[in-house]
Each structure stands twice: as C-alpha cells, then as structure tokens.
PDB file of C-alpha atoms in Angstrom:
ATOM      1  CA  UNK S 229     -36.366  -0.397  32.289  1.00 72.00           C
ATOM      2  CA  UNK S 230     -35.889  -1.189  36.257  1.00 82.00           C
ATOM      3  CA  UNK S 231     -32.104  -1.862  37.126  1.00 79.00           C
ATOM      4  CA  UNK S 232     -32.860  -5.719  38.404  1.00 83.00           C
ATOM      5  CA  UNK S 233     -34.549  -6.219  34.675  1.00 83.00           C
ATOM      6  CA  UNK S 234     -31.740  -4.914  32.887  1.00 83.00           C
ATOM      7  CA  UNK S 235     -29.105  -6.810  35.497  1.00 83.00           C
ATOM      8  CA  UNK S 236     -30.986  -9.811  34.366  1.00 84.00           C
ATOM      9  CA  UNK S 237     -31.054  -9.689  30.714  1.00 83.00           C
ATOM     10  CA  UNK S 238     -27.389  -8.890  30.775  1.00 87.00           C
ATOM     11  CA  UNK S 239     -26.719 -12.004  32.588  1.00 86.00           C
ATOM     12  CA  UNK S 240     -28.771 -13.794  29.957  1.00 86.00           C
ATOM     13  CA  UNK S 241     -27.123 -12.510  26.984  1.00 82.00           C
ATOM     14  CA  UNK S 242     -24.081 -13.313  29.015  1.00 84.00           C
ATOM     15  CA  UNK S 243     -24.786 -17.040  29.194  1.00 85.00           C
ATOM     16  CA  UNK S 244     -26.191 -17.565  25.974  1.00 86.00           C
ATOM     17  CA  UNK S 245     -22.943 -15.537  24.818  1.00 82.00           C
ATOM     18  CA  UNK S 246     -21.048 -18.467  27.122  1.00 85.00           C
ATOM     19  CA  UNK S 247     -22.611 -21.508  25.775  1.00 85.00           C
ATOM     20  CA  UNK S 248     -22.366 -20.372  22.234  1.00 85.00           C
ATOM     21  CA  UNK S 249     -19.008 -19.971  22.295  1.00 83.00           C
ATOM     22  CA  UNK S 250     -18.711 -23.566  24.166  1.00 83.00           C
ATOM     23  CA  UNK S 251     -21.347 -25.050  21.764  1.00 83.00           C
ATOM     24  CA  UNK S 252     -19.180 -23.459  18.964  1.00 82.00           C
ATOM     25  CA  UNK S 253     -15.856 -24.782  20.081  1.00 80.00           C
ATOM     26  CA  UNK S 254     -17.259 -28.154  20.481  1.00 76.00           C
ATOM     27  CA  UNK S 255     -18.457 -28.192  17.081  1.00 78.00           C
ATOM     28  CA  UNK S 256     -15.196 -26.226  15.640  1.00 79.00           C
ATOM     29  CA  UNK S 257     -12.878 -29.241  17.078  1.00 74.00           C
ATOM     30  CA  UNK S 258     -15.144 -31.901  15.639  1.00 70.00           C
ATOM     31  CA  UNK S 259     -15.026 -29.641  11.914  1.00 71.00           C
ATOM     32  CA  UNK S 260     -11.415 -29.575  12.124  1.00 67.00           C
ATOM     33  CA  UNK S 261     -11.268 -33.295  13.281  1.00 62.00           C
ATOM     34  CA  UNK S 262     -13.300 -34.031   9.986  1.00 56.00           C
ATOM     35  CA  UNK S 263     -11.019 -32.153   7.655  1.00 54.00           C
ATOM     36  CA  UNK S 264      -7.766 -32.537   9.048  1.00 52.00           C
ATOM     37  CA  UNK S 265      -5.646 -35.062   7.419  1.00 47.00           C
ATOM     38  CA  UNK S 266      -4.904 -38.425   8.890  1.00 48.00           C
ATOM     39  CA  UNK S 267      -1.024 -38.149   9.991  1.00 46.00           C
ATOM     40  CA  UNK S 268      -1.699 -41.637  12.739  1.00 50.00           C
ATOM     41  CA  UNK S 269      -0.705 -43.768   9.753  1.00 52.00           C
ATOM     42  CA  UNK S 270       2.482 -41.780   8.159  1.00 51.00           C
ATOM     43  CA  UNK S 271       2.924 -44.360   5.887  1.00 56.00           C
ATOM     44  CA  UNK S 272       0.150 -43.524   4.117  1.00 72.00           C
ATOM     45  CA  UNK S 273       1.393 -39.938   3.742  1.00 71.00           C
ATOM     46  CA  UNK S 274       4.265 -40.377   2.702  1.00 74.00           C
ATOM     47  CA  UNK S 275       2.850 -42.762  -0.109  1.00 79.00           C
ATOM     48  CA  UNK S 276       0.519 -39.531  -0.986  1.00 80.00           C
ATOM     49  CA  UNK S 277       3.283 -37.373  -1.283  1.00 78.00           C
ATOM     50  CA  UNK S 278       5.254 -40.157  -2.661  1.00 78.00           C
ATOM     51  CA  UNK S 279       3.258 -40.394  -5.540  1.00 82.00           C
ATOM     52  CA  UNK S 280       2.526 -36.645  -6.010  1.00 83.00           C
ATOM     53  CA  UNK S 281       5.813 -35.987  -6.249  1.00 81.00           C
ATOM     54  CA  UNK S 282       6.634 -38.713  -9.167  1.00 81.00           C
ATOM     55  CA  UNK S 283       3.455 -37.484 -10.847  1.00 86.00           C
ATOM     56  CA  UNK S 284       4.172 -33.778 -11.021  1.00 89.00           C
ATOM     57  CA  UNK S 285       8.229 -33.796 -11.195  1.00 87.00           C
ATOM     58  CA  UNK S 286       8.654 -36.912 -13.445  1.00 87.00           C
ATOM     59  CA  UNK S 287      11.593 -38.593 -10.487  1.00 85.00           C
ATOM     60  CA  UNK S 288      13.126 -41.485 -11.240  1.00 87.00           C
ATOM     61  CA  UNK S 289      12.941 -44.587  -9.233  1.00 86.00           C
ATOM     62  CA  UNK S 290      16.248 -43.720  -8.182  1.00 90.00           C
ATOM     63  CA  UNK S 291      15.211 -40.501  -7.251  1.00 88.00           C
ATOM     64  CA  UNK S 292      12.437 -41.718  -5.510  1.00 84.00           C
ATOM     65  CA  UNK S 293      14.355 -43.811  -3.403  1.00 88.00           C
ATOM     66  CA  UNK S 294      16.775 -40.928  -2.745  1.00 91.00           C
ATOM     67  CA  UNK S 295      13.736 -38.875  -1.160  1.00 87.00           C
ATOM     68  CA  UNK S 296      12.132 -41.562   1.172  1.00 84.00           C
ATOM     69  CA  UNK S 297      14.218 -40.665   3.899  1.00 89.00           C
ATOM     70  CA  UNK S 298      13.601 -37.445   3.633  1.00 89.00           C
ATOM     71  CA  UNK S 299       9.523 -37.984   3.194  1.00 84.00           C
ATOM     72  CA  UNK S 300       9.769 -40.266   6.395  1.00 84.00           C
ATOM     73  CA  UNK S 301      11.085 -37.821   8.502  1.00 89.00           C
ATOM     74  CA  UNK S 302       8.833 -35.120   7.487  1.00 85.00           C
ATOM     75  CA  UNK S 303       6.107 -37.604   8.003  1.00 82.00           C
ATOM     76  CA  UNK S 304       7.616 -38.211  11.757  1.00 84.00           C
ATOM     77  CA  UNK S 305       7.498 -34.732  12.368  1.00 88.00           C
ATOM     78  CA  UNK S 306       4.220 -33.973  11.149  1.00 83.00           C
ATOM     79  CA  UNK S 307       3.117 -36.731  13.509  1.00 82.00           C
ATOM     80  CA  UNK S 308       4.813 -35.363  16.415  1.00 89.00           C
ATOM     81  CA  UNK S 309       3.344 -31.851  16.031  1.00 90.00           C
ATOM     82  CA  UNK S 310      -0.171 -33.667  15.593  1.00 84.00           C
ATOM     83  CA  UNK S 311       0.146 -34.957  18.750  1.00 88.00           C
ATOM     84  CA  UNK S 312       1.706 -32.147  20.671  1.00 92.00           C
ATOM     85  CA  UNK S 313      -1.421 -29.967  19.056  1.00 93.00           C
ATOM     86  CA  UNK S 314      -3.771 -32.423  20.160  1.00 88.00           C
ATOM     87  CA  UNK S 315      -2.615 -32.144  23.482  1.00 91.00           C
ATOM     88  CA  UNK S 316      -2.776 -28.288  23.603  1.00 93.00           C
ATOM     89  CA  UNK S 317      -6.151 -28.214  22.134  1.00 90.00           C
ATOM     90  CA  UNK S 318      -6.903 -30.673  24.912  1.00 86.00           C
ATOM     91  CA  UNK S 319      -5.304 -28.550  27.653  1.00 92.00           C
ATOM     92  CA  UNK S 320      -6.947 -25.179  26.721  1.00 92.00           C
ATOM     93  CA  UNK S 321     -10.569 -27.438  26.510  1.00 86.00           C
ATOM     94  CA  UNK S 322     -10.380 -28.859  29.947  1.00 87.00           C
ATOM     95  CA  UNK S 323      -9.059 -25.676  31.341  1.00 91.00           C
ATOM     96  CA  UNK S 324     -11.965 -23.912  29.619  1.00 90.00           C
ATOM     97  CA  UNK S 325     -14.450 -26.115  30.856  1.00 87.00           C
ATOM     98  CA  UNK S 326     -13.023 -25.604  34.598  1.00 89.00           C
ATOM     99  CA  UNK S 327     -13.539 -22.310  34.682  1.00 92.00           C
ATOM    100  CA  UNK S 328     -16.717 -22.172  33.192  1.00 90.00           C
ATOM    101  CA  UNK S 329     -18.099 -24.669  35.522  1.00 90.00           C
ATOM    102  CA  UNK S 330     -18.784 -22.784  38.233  1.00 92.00           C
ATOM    103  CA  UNK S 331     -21.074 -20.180  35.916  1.00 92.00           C
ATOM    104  CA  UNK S 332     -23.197 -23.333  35.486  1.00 91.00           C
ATOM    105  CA  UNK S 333     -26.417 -24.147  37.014  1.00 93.00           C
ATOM    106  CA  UNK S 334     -26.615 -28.009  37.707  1.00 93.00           C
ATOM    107  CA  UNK S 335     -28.358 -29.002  34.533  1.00 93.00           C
ATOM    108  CA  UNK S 336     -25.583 -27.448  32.353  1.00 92.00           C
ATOM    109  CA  UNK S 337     -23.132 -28.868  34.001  1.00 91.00           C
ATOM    110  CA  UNK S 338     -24.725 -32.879  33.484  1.00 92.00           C
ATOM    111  CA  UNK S 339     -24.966 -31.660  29.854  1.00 92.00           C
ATOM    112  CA  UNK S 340     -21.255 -30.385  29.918  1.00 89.00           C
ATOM    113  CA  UNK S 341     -19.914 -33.707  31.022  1.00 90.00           C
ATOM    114  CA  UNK S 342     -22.280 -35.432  28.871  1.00 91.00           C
ATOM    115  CA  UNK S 343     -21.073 -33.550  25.843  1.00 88.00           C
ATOM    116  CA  UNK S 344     -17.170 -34.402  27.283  1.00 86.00           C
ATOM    117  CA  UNK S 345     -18.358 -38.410  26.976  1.00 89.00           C
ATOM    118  CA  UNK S 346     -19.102 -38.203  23.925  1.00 90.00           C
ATOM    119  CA  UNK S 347     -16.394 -36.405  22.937  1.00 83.00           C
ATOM    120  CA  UNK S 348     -14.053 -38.950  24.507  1.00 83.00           C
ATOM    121  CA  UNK S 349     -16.030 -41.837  23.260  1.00 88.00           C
ATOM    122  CA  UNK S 350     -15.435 -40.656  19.603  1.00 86.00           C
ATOM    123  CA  UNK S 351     -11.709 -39.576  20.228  1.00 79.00           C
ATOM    124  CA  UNK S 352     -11.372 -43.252  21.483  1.00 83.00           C
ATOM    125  CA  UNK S 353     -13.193 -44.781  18.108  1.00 84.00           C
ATOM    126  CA  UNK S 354     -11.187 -42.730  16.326  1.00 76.00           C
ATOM    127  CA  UNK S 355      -7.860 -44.176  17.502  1.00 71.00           C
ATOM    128  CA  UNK S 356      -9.034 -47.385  17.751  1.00 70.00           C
ATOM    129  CA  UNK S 357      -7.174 -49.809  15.214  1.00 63.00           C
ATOM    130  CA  UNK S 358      -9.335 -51.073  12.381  1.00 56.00           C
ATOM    131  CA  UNK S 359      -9.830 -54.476  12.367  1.00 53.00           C
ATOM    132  CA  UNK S 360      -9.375 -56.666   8.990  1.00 45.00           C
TER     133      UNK S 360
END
C-alpha cells in the first residue's frame, strides 16, 4: 500500500470516526432529553413524590403537610442543578462544535449548523408554555 493511500484512508477513518461521535452526541442529548424527567414544572414533582410517599409509608395528612417544605426545596434544587447541567452540556457542545469546525469541508459545516437549528428550534418548543 503507497504511503499517500494509506495517509488517505487514515484521514477517512478519522472523519467518519469525527462525525460519528458528533452524530452520536447529537442523538445521545436528544435520548437523554426524552427520558429525563420534567423538573420545569416542580410542582408536579413534588405531587409525584408527594403521593409516593403517602402510598408506600402510610403519612398522615399531618405528616404530609410536615414534609412539603421539605419536598419543595428538594424540588428547587433539583431545578437548579437541571439548569446549571443544561448549561454545561451546552458549553461543552458549542465548544465541541468550534473546534471541530475547522476539520470541516464546507458542506459539513451547512449541515452542522443546520443540525444546531434544529436543535435550538426543539429546545425552544420544548420550553415553550402550553397553551390551554
């Protein structure tokens, strides 16, 4: 095998290597975005566990009442380390995609911010308020 052949396929397996793992990221963030649970409304939580609790330990409505304090700060702080994870995951993907950038030929790089669109596009439906 001549040196320029075997310089090229290494710098093929190298890029498909690259846009797997992008590809794979991509589609690992919108997996975990499917199955994570939904701490925006922390009311709703907190009803979960609410009820779980009663369900499992027997509490009393006194008791009950005792704990919501406790289950709405735990709900706060969920919500706080949702967003602050959000935030990192969206840190690491936009530093990712800068450095990568410049490994891409110009047709990768319309399909990179393409992909980035639609990414933002559902991020924004998914924060968007339901209507009633």
């Amino acid at each position: 095998m001549s040196v320029p052949l075997r310089g090229k396929l290494i710098g093929g397996f190298l890029l498909v290597f690259v846009a797997g793992g992008v590809a794979g990221s991509f589609l690992g963030v919108l997996e975990a975005r499917h199955h994570q649970l939904d701490f925006s409304q922390h009311g709703s939580l907190v009803e979960k566990v609410r009820d779980r609790m009663q369900s499992r330990l027997d509490l009393t409505p006194e008791q009950l009442k005792e704990t919501d304090p406790i289950l709405d700060h735990a709900a706060r702080q969920l919500e706080e380390i949702r967003a602050e994870t959000g935030k990192r995951l969206r840190e690491v993907f936009t530093e990712t995609d800068r450095q990568l950038t410049p490994h891409l030929t110009d047709a990768q790089r319309r399909k990179m911010e393409e992909l980035e669109a639609q990414r933002k596009a559902a991020a924004a439906a998914a924060t968007k308020p339901e209507s009633d």
